[in-house]
Amino acid sequence: AQSVSQHNHHVILSEAASLELGCNYSYGGTVNLFWYVQYPGQHLQLLLKYFSGDPLVKGIKGFEAEFIKSKFSFNLRKPSVQWSDTAEYFCAVFTYFGTGTSLTVIP
Amino acid sequence: GAGVSQSPSNKVTEKGKDVELRCDPISGHTALYWYRQSLGQGLEFLIYFQGNSAPDKSGLPSDRFSAERTGGSVSTLTIQRTQQEDSAVYLCASSRNSPLHFGNGTRLTVT
C-alpha cells in the first residue's frame, strides 16, 4: 500500500525566509502527486500537482515542487514566505495523504 | 460555481448515539471520498465511491461506520453508537478526475 511521509510536523519561519517542506512516498509506479493547503478556518484546497512532464511544477502563490523519482520525493518550496502563508500543508500521492506540516510565519 | 457542501458544520452528540453526516458533491463529479481529520493525525481515508461501482470501504475503522451514496450524488456517512474517539473533523471530497475538491467538513464532538 502507498504511504506518504511528511517529516516536518511544525515549521516556524520569519517573513522572507525560504521554505522547503519534505514529502516522501512509497510507490514504485507512475504517480499523481499533490500538495494541498488548508488556511486557518478554510477548507483544503489544491496548491499544485504533478502528473507527468517537467518535474518542477509551479503552483499558486509562488509555490513550487520538484518531483525526484529516484528519491521518491516531492518537496514543496517557496523562496520567500509571507505571513499569509501560515497554514497546514498536506502532501498526497493519488488520494493518500501525509500527516501534514503546520507552517507558522512570523511577521 | 458551487463547491462541495457538508452538513452539519458542527455536531455535538452523546456517547452511544448515532449520527449522520451529509455531503453534497460538486455536480458532475463521479468520485466521492470521506476522510477523517484528527489533531496530529493528518487525513485518514475512510471510504471511496466511484460512479456505480461498489465502494471501497477499506478505510472504515469499525463496523459502526457506514456510508451510502444515493443516485450517484449525495452521500451520507453514518456512525452508530458513537464513541469519544470518533471525535474529529469528517471531510468529504469529490472529483471528476483529479484533484480532489474538499468541503468544509463536519466537526463531530462526542461527549
Short mmCIF file of C-alpha atoms in Angstrom, two decimals:
data_model
loop_
_atom_site.label_atom_id
_atom_site.label_comp_id
_atom_site.label_asym_id
_atom_site.label_seq_id
_atom_site.Cartn_x
_atom_site.Cartn_y
_atom_site.Cartn_z
CA ALA A 1 0.00 0.00 0.00
CA GLN A 2 1.08 3.53 -0.67
CA SER A 3 2.37 5.63 2.20
CA VAL A 4 3.23 9.30 2.33
CA SER A 5 5.69 10.76 4.83
CA GLN A 6 5.99 14.37 5.81
CA HIS A 7 8.90 14.66 8.18
CA ASN A 8 8.37 18.26 9.24
CA HIS A 9 5.40 18.43 11.58
CA HIS A 10 5.74 22.04 12.69
CA VAL A 11 7.78 24.73 10.97
CA ILE A 12 8.17 28.30 12.18
CA LEU A 13 9.75 30.88 9.90
CA SER A 14 10.17 34.62 9.76
CA GLU A 15 8.78 36.52 6.81
CA ALA A 16 11.05 36.48 3.75
CA ALA A 17 12.72 33.24 4.83
CA SER A 18 12.89 30.40 2.35
CA LEU A 19 10.71 27.33 2.79
CA GLU A 20 11.17 23.69 1.94
CA LEU A 21 8.77 21.03 3.18
CA GLY A 22 9.70 17.43 2.68
CA CYS A 23 7.47 14.73 1.22
CA ASN A 24 8.45 11.15 0.52
CA TYR A 25 6.24 8.35 -0.70
CA SER A 26 6.41 4.64 -1.20
CA TYR A 27 5.04 3.58 -4.56
CA GLY A 28 7.00 2.21 -7.45
CA GLY A 29 4.76 3.00 -10.37
CA THR A 30 3.53 6.11 -12.09
CA VAL A 31 2.27 8.55 -9.52
CA ASN A 32 -0.02 11.54 -9.34
CA LEU A 33 1.40 13.90 -6.73
CA PHE A 34 -0.29 16.80 -4.99
CA TRP A 35 0.24 19.45 -2.38
CA TYR A 36 -2.86 20.75 -0.68
CA VAL A 37 -3.09 23.71 1.69
CA GLN A 38 -5.54 24.45 4.48
CA TYR A 39 -5.56 28.07 5.63
CA PRO A 40 -6.96 28.76 9.11
CA GLY A 41 -10.72 28.36 9.07
CA GLN A 42 -10.83 27.34 5.43
CA HIS A 43 -11.22 24.08 3.56
CA LEU A 44 -8.42 22.11 1.97
CA GLN A 45 -7.52 23.33 -1.48
CA LEU A 46 -5.10 22.34 -4.18
CA LEU A 47 -1.74 24.12 -4.19
CA LEU A 48 -0.11 22.29 -7.08
CA LYS A 49 0.01 18.92 -8.80
CA TYR A 50 2.31 16.72 -10.84
CA PHE A 51 1.15 14.06 -13.26
CA SER A 52 3.93 13.90 -15.84
CA GLY A 53 6.36 16.06 -17.80
CA ASP A 54 8.57 18.74 -16.27
CA PRO A 55 9.40 17.54 -12.75
CA LEU A 56 9.49 21.11 -11.48
CA VAL A 57 5.91 22.28 -11.13
CA LYS A 58 4.67 25.68 -10.17
CA GLY A 59 1.53 26.34 -8.21
CA ILE A 60 -0.36 29.26 -6.81
CA LYS A 61 1.11 31.99 -4.63
CA GLY A 62 4.71 31.42 -5.69
CA PHE A 63 4.95 27.81 -4.51
CA GLU A 64 6.77 25.15 -6.50
CA ALA A 65 7.58 21.50 -6.02
CA GLU A 66 10.14 19.18 -7.55
CA PHE A 67 9.46 15.53 -8.32
CA ILE A 68 12.62 13.47 -7.91
CA LYS A 69 11.74 9.95 -8.97
CA SER A 70 14.97 8.38 -7.74
CA LYS A 71 14.36 9.73 -4.25
CA PHE A 72 10.59 9.13 -4.21
CA SER A 73 10.27 12.75 -3.16
CA PHE A 74 8.06 15.70 -3.97
CA ASN A 75 9.30 18.56 -1.79
CA LEU A 76 7.47 21.87 -1.64
CA ARG A 77 9.43 25.12 -1.85
CA LYS A 78 8.90 28.85 -1.73
CA PRO A 79 11.82 31.30 -1.90
CA SER A 80 10.30 33.94 0.36
CA VAL A 81 7.36 33.22 2.66
CA GLN A 82 4.74 35.70 3.78
CA TRP A 83 2.64 35.87 6.92
CA SER A 84 -0.36 34.85 4.81
CA ASP A 85 1.33 31.50 4.08
CA THR A 86 0.59 30.39 7.63
CA ALA A 87 -1.39 27.20 7.09
CA GLU A 88 -1.36 23.42 7.20
CA TYR A 89 0.26 21.76 4.17
CA PHE A 90 -0.53 18.22 3.04
CA CYS A 91 1.32 16.12 0.52
CA ALA A 92 -0.68 13.45 -1.30
CA VAL A 93 0.01 10.59 -3.68
CA PHE A 94 -3.19 9.92 -5.57
CA THR A 95 -5.68 10.09 -2.67
CA TYR A 96 -3.28 9.02 0.09
CA PHE A 97 -2.29 11.88 2.37
CA GLY A 98 0.61 12.60 4.64
CA THR A 99 0.09 13.75 8.21
CA GLY A 100 0.57 17.39 7.29
CA THR A 101 3.01 20.14 8.17
CA SER A 102 1.91 23.15 10.17
CA LEU A 103 3.66 26.30 8.97
CA THR A 104 3.68 29.45 11.07
CA VAL A 105 5.17 32.58 9.53
CA ILE A 106 6.11 35.30 11.98
CA PRO A 107 5.76 38.87 10.69
CA GLY B 1 -19.67 27.58 -9.04
CA ALA B 2 -20.92 25.66 -6.03
CA GLY B 3 -18.37 23.66 -4.16
CA VAL B 4 -18.68 20.56 -2.00
CA SER B 5 -21.25 21.15 0.71
CA GLN B 6 -21.26 19.34 4.03
CA SER B 7 -23.81 19.44 6.80
CA PRO B 8 -23.99 19.98 9.64
CA SER B 9 -20.85 22.04 10.10
CA ASN B 10 -20.74 21.12 13.78
CA LYS B 11 -22.31 18.23 15.63
CA VAL B 12 -22.18 17.51 19.34
CA THR B 13 -23.58 14.17 20.40
CA GLU B 14 -23.62 11.98 23.45
CA LYS B 15 -21.64 8.79 23.57
CA GLY B 16 -23.72 5.90 22.29
CA LYS B 17 -25.92 7.95 19.96
CA ASP B 18 -25.98 7.55 16.19
CA VAL B 19 -25.06 10.42 13.87
CA GLU B 20 -25.47 11.08 10.17
CA LEU B 21 -23.20 13.39 8.22
CA ARG B 22 -24.17 14.61 4.78
CA CYS B 23 -22.13 15.52 1.73
CA ASP B 24 -23.31 17.18 -1.48
CA PRO B 25 -20.55 16.85 -4.07
CA ILE B 26 -19.91 19.13 -7.00
CA SER B 27 -22.35 18.40 -9.79
CA GLY B 28 -20.87 16.03 -12.36
CA HIS B 29 -18.17 14.68 -10.07
CA THR B 30 -18.27 10.92 -10.23
CA ALA B 31 -15.86 10.22 -7.39
CA LEU B 32 -16.64 10.94 -3.74
CA TYR B 33 -14.39 10.39 -0.75
CA TRP B 34 -14.78 10.56 3.00
CA TYR B 35 -11.79 11.32 5.20
CA ARG B 36 -11.36 11.84 8.91
CA GLN B 37 -9.03 14.53 10.20
CA SER B 38 -7.88 14.24 13.78
CA LEU B 39 -5.45 16.52 15.55
CA GLY B 40 -1.93 15.46 14.61
CA GLN B 41 -3.16 12.52 12.54
CA GLY B 42 -3.45 14.00 9.09
CA LEU B 43 -6.17 12.79 6.78
CA GLU B 44 -7.38 9.26 7.33
CA PHE B 45 -9.12 7.71 4.34
CA LEU B 46 -12.49 6.18 5.18
CA ILE B 47 -14.44 5.28 2.05
CA TYR B 48 -14.48 5.98 -1.70
CA PHE B 49 -17.34 5.91 -4.20
CA GLN B 50 -16.75 5.91 -7.95
CA GLY B 51 -19.77 6.07 -10.19
CA ASN B 52 -21.93 2.97 -9.88
CA SER B 53 -19.08 0.73 -8.77
CA ALA B 54 -19.01 -0.96 -5.39
CA PRO B 55 -17.48 1.44 -2.86
CA ASP B 56 -14.00 0.97 -1.44
CA LYS B 57 -14.69 0.60 2.26
CA SER B 58 -11.18 -0.40 3.23
CA GLY B 59 -10.63 2.64 5.43
CA LEU B 60 -13.66 2.34 7.66
CA PRO B 61 -12.29 1.86 11.19
CA SER B 62 -15.09 -0.37 12.51
CA ASP B 63 -18.47 -1.80 11.61
CA ARG B 64 -20.07 1.14 13.42
CA PHE B 65 -19.18 3.22 10.38
CA SER B 66 -21.10 3.01 7.13
CA ALA B 67 -21.77 5.23 4.15
CA GLU B 68 -24.03 5.31 1.16
CA ARG B 69 -24.33 7.40 -1.93
CA THR B 70 -27.75 7.75 -3.41
CA GLY B 71 -28.26 8.33 -7.12
CA GLY B 72 -24.57 8.88 -7.63
CA SER B 73 -24.74 12.24 -5.88
CA VAL B 74 -25.43 12.93 -2.21
CA SER B 75 -23.61 10.79 0.32
CA THR B 76 -24.34 10.09 3.97
CA LEU B 77 -21.78 8.85 6.48
CA THR B 78 -23.38 7.15 9.47
CA ILE B 79 -21.64 6.44 12.74
CA GLN B 80 -23.57 4.18 15.10
CA ARG B 81 -23.10 4.05 18.86
CA THR B 82 -20.60 6.90 18.79
CA GLN B 83 -17.51 6.75 20.99
CA GLN B 84 -15.34 9.59 22.23
CA GLU B 85 -12.53 8.52 19.91
CA ASP B 86 -14.84 9.25 16.98
CA SER B 87 -14.47 12.97 17.72
CA ALA B 88 -12.81 14.52 14.68
CA VAL B 89 -13.46 16.58 11.58
CA TYR B 90 -15.07 14.49 8.85
CA LEU B 91 -14.18 15.72 5.39
CA CYS B 92 -15.87 14.94 2.12
CA ALA B 93 -14.19 15.44 -1.24
CA SER B 94 -15.29 14.92 -4.81
CA SER B 95 -13.54 14.82 -8.13
CA ARG B 96 -14.13 14.25 -11.80
CA ASN B 97 -10.58 13.12 -12.50
CA SER B 98 -8.03 14.83 -10.28
CA PRO B 99 -7.54 16.65 -7.96
CA LEU B 100 -9.90 16.46 -5.03
CA HIS B 101 -12.25 19.28 -4.11
CA PHE B 102 -12.96 19.36 -0.40
CA GLY B 103 -15.89 20.57 1.63
CA ASN B 104 -15.52 22.49 4.87
CA GLY B 105 -16.06 19.38 6.93
CA THR B 106 -18.25 18.41 9.85
CA ARG B 107 -16.69 18.79 13.28
CA LEU B 108 -18.03 15.94 15.40
CA THR B 109 -17.68 16.07 19.16
CA VAL B 110 -18.75 13.07 21.20
CA THR B 111 -19.27 13.86 24.88
#
